[in-house]
């Protein structure tokens, strides 16, 4: 847990040994306390170096321990003792110094960092604050504005930035530990008082209150309803206005308000869910750690529309050569210019040169003979996609993987028209594809484990959070979206307004409510799909009662909005009105209000007052209910996967943990009771009927979300 050695006859080298990230578990804290005591008491030892095994200094507290009672020595007295000791202590930072690991470095009298090291206080992202003196020492060392930024965002910084800020004393390209030992020997005779950060006076700007006010406003705007960054600001204020001994008490009080909060539990759940989601497994026993991905050096993208362009950028910026195909010369040229512009902007932002030499543009599928993998991103039209896949099957070498970016069509039907169904898989990106982190890897029944492993690993290489899902209409994310959006439009019929519904969802934490989001995405896309599936337009069976389709409730208001040419932001009108086409400033539109009033009077609907609670319950419980069905159907392997999809693909607020975690926090019994209530009130809405899995979990005593999988495993899996 911590190895103790004497090197160069007089330097105690303490190495943290807790793989994979040398987290400060109770055992590590215990071992460190013992090692420090030994070093300080041994007269042979004149200096101490602290480092971490396997090129990683320390990833901070062991987050897994947060769920239980504190065991082992607490960190604060241990860190205070290191700082107060009379022998110089040097931190040798390689890899990462995060959270408690960074706070450990702050109490060391000197810091040497490897040039590739990263430092940061990411506690805020876990719903807590740096409570081992971080909020008190960092402002004393680097000043209030810089400390506020790092502590309230949790941003990681490079060794070079840490040097500029005065956090580290030296950056080296050599072995940081060896450099630190030499440094420690030279530091032996030097006085330590100015190196004890807690003894420094915080450099305080004259306009402290104004500065804190501005940062508070920014934080409230960016992270609506999130508690931790606000507590961080209060802790930093204490560093500016109180002596260290009082500030550290304030830090600890603020930590106590956060530590057991629902937000902290949700954010810590998200941390582990994100890591669990990559660990896919198939009923055959093939899984993430026993299936080897293929190496992908070259790829092709078919269709340079909204999605294709972003996918090209995602591939090229990680060094994969890409052939982009369009159907017409003009479209190819437009797509090419867009991709080059995007890549150049992206490279400029990252301070690297754009990899334009990796790109090739063509009108001919014949050029794809030798690529390792193809991603099709043509229109959402099954007949067209089938033609493309048949053609690819003829042109590409037999080993080429064929992927589709369809947002909901049957991946297996596409596999069926090829000569290699085992090499076909869905790679469902989200718009804009070079920005959004989510990738749904859609596993057809015939996709081989090697194919899935390759798509998952390619996603990771592109910096995506990849989640393996089964093949059904809409897969996971878009399948769940339907009941959620349906509830929003039913609520409009019943008396709510778009702005009321959006406000309730935004107050819950979504960056945008459902109607503002739809205006951004474009209303015509869904309208086209509804027309194609006979839900609206000339193909509707006239025998259908007006607000019913396929025997269930149907709300035609979105169709009526589109019939007026209101397609959202791009036309300057949608559920809201905008200053101009392409405008983003949404204002309530009296014409929509009129439309709703006329609609209600035509169908003799008496509008009623709808509470925010009803909006949240109907939209979010319907969403989670579909999530339970998806688990039951074996389309997602575990609730964490669904939550990760909603966090990274649909803007679900992270401090709520995702729809499934949120349902567990509300209490499954309550969710069941409310769904039963709403289903009774709206029997023609099958999505409100509680799913059998939800009922089963309630009958089993509402187990924690991490154990739901045990209750699902006997059911059929599509993965
Ligand atoms: N505690 C417990 N487990 C941790 C951990 C931690 N601090 N950091 C990482 N892990 C685990 C991960 O869950 C993962 O476990 P599995 O292999 O079982 O999935 C494993 O270590 C490897 O992690 P990653 O897959 O994330 O590895 P990576 O190389 O991509 O990233 C990392 C490494 C940058 C350190 C990243 O893991 C990370 O950001 N960790 C969290 C750092 C953090 O937030 N620290 C602050 C903790 S709170 C604190 O320190 C409070 C305090 O004041 C004392
Ligand atoms: P788009 O309409 O912007 O682009 C499609 C492009 O494909 C057009 O440029 C078209 O000229 C080209 N194309 C059509 N037939 C072709 C052919 N035979 N050969 C070469 N190019 C051809 O569509 P968008 O939005 O990019 O969608 C593409 C696919 O991605 C669809 O399946 C869609 O469902 C899916 N998708 C879309 C998302 C979105 O938000 N737009 C999100 C996730 C998936």
Short mmCIF file of C-alpha atoms in Angstrom, two decimals, residues 268-442:
data_model
loop_
_atom_site.label_atom_id
_atom_site.label_comp_id
_atom_site.label_asym_id
_atom_site.label_seq_id
_atom_site.Cartn_x
_atom_site.Cartn_y
_atom_site.Cartn_z
CA UNK A 268 -20.37 9.22 -7.99
CA UNK A 269 -22.74 6.69 -9.54
CA UNK A 270 -22.15 8.42 -12.91
CA UNK A 271 -18.37 8.07 -12.47
CA UNK A 272 -18.60 4.30 -12.09
CA UNK A 273 -21.49 3.88 -14.58
CA UNK A 274 -19.37 5.50 -17.28
CA UNK A 275 -16.59 2.99 -16.63
CA UNK A 276 -18.97 0.02 -16.37
CA UNK A 277 -20.67 0.87 -19.66
CA UNK A 278 -17.60 -0.05 -21.72
CA UNK A 279 -17.68 -3.59 -20.30
CA UNK A 280 -20.00 -5.27 -22.76
CA UNK A 281 -20.84 -8.93 -22.61
CA UNK A 282 -22.78 -11.34 -24.84
CA UNK A 283 -24.79 -14.39 -23.75
CA UNK A 284 -22.22 -16.49 -25.67
CA UNK A 285 -19.62 -15.53 -23.06
CA UNK A 286 -17.74 -13.24 -25.43
CA UNK A 287 -17.04 -9.97 -23.70
CA UNK A 288 -14.89 -6.86 -23.56
CA UNK A 289 -11.88 -8.58 -22.00
CA UNK A 290 -11.79 -11.75 -24.10
CA UNK A 291 -12.56 -10.38 -27.58
CA UNK A 292 -9.81 -8.83 -29.58
CA UNK A 293 -10.67 -5.76 -31.66
CA UNK A 294 -9.23 -5.39 -35.15
CA UNK A 295 -6.86 -2.58 -35.81
CA UNK A 296 -8.47 0.11 -37.96
CA UNK A 297 -6.13 2.15 -40.14
CA UNK A 298 -8.49 3.26 -42.88
CA UNK A 299 -12.20 3.95 -43.04
CA UNK A 300 -14.83 5.23 -45.44
CA UNK A 301 -17.91 7.36 -44.78
CA UNK A 302 -20.88 7.28 -47.14
CA UNK A 303 -22.92 10.49 -47.13
CA UNK A 304 -21.44 13.85 -46.18
CA UNK A 305 -24.54 15.34 -44.59
CA UNK A 306 -24.97 16.51 -41.00
CA UNK A 307 -23.71 13.27 -39.52
CA UNK A 308 -21.18 12.10 -42.12
CA UNK A 309 -19.10 15.28 -41.81
CA UNK A 310 -18.76 15.00 -38.05
CA UNK A 311 -17.87 11.31 -38.31
CA UNK A 312 -15.09 12.07 -40.83
CA UNK A 313 -13.65 14.65 -38.41
CA UNK A 314 -13.86 12.23 -35.46
CA UNK A 315 -11.89 9.60 -37.40
CA UNK A 316 -9.30 11.85 -39.03
CA UNK A 317 -8.32 13.60 -35.84
CA UNK A 318 -7.21 10.30 -34.31
CA UNK A 319 -5.05 9.49 -37.32
CA UNK A 320 -7.34 7.22 -39.35
CA UNK A 321 -7.29 7.85 -43.10
CA UNK A 322 -10.78 8.45 -44.44
CA UNK A 323 -12.41 8.21 -47.85
CA UNK A 324 -15.61 10.25 -47.95
CA UNK A 325 -18.27 9.42 -50.54
CA UNK A 326 -21.17 11.56 -51.80
CA UNK A 327 -23.79 11.02 -54.46
CA UNK A 328 -23.28 14.20 -56.51
CA UNK A 329 -20.35 16.42 -57.40
CA UNK A 330 -21.82 19.59 -55.89
CA UNK A 331 -22.70 17.86 -52.63
CA UNK A 332 -19.25 16.30 -52.51
CA UNK A 333 -17.59 19.70 -52.91
CA UNK A 334 -19.81 21.31 -50.24
CA UNK A 335 -19.17 18.40 -47.87
CA UNK A 336 -15.44 18.57 -48.53
CA UNK A 337 -15.24 22.30 -47.74
CA UNK A 338 -17.27 21.79 -44.56
CA UNK A 339 -15.08 18.90 -43.36
CA UNK A 340 -11.85 20.79 -44.06
CA UNK A 341 -13.15 23.84 -42.20
CA UNK A 342 -14.25 21.72 -39.23
CA UNK A 343 -10.94 19.87 -39.07
CA UNK A 344 -8.94 23.10 -39.29
CA UNK A 345 -10.95 24.75 -36.50
CA UNK A 346 -10.65 21.63 -34.38
CA UNK A 347 -6.88 21.42 -34.90
CA UNK A 348 -6.45 25.12 -34.10
CA UNK A 349 -8.39 24.72 -30.87
CA UNK A 350 -6.19 21.77 -29.86
CA UNK A 351 -2.97 23.45 -30.94
CA UNK A 352 -2.05 20.75 -33.48
CA UNK A 353 -1.90 20.72 -37.26
CA UNK A 354 -4.98 19.54 -39.17
CA UNK A 355 -4.60 16.05 -40.63
CA UNK A 356 -5.95 17.00 -44.06
CA UNK A 357 -3.57 14.60 -45.81
CA UNK A 358 -5.60 11.71 -44.38
CA UNK A 359 -8.69 12.70 -46.36
CA UNK A 360 -9.86 11.63 -49.78
CA UNK A 361 -13.18 12.59 -51.41
CA UNK A 362 -14.89 10.59 -54.13
CA UNK A 363 -18.16 9.90 -55.93
CA UNK A 364 -17.35 6.26 -56.51
CA UNK A 365 -17.88 3.35 -54.14
CA UNK A 366 -15.27 1.50 -56.21
CA UNK A 367 -12.62 3.47 -54.32
CA UNK A 368 -13.50 1.63 -51.11
CA UNK A 369 -12.00 -1.70 -52.13
CA UNK A 370 -9.29 -1.75 -49.50
CA UNK A 371 -10.63 0.11 -46.48
CA UNK A 372 -10.80 -1.63 -43.08
CA UNK A 373 -14.22 -0.29 -42.15
CA UNK A 374 -17.13 1.63 -43.71
CA UNK A 375 -19.69 3.78 -41.90
CA UNK A 376 -22.83 4.47 -43.89
CA UNK A 377 -24.56 7.82 -43.12
CA UNK A 378 -27.02 8.31 -46.00
CA UNK A 379 -30.68 9.33 -45.56
CA UNK A 380 -32.79 7.37 -43.08
CA UNK A 381 -34.38 5.25 -45.82
CA UNK A 382 -34.27 1.48 -45.56
CA UNK A 383 -34.47 0.83 -49.32
CA UNK A 384 -31.58 3.23 -50.00
CA UNK A 385 -29.48 1.82 -47.17
CA UNK A 386 -30.06 -1.73 -48.42
CA UNK A 387 -28.86 -0.72 -51.90
CA UNK A 388 -25.75 0.84 -50.39
CA UNK A 389 -25.00 -2.26 -48.32
CA UNK A 390 -25.49 -4.59 -51.29
CA UNK A 391 -23.10 -2.47 -53.30
CA UNK A 392 -20.55 -2.35 -50.47
CA UNK A 393 -20.74 -6.08 -50.12
CA UNK A 394 -19.69 -6.40 -53.77
CA UNK A 395 -17.00 -3.74 -53.73
CA UNK A 396 -15.20 -4.06 -50.39
CA UNK A 397 -12.72 -6.81 -49.61
CA UNK A 398 -14.35 -9.67 -47.65
CA UNK A 399 -12.83 -8.62 -44.34
CA UNK A 400 -14.13 -5.03 -44.36
CA UNK A 401 -16.50 -4.19 -41.50
CA UNK A 402 -19.76 -2.56 -42.62
CA UNK A 403 -21.35 -0.18 -40.12
CA UNK A 404 -24.48 1.93 -40.22
CA UNK A 405 -25.24 5.20 -38.47
CA UNK A 406 -29.00 4.64 -38.70
CA UNK A 407 -30.84 6.19 -35.79
CA UNK A 408 -33.36 3.42 -35.44
CA UNK A 409 -33.68 1.07 -38.44
CA UNK A 410 -33.16 -2.70 -38.28
CA UNK A 411 -29.40 -3.36 -38.36
CA UNK A 412 -29.98 -7.06 -38.96
CA UNK A 413 -32.09 -6.36 -42.04
CA UNK A 414 -29.08 -4.50 -43.45
CA UNK A 415 -26.75 -7.31 -42.45
CA UNK A 416 -29.06 -9.70 -44.32
CA UNK A 417 -28.42 -8.09 -47.72
CA UNK A 418 -24.64 -8.45 -47.41
CA UNK A 419 -22.30 -11.38 -47.92
CA UNK A 420 -20.92 -10.90 -44.36
CA UNK A 421 -23.69 -10.42 -41.79
CA UNK A 422 -21.22 -11.16 -38.98
CA UNK A 423 -19.21 -8.05 -39.94
CA UNK A 424 -22.20 -5.70 -39.81
CA UNK A 425 -22.87 -3.53 -36.75
CA UNK A 426 -24.59 -0.23 -35.93
CA UNK A 427 -22.43 2.73 -34.95
CA UNK A 428 -25.00 5.30 -33.87
CA UNK A 429 -23.35 8.69 -33.40
CA UNK A 430 -25.14 11.73 -32.02
CA UNK A 431 -25.29 15.16 -33.58
CA UNK A 432 -22.90 16.97 -33.93
CA UNK A 433 -20.90 13.77 -34.28
CA UNK A 434 -17.46 15.32 -33.68
CA UNK A 435 -18.67 16.93 -30.45
CA UNK A 436 -21.14 14.55 -28.82
CA UNK A 437 -19.45 11.93 -26.67
CA UNK A 438 -21.99 9.12 -27.02
CA UNK A 439 -21.76 6.18 -29.40
CA UNK A 440 -24.41 3.44 -29.33
CA UNK A 441 -22.87 0.28 -30.77
CA UNK A 442 -25.86 -1.65 -32.06
#
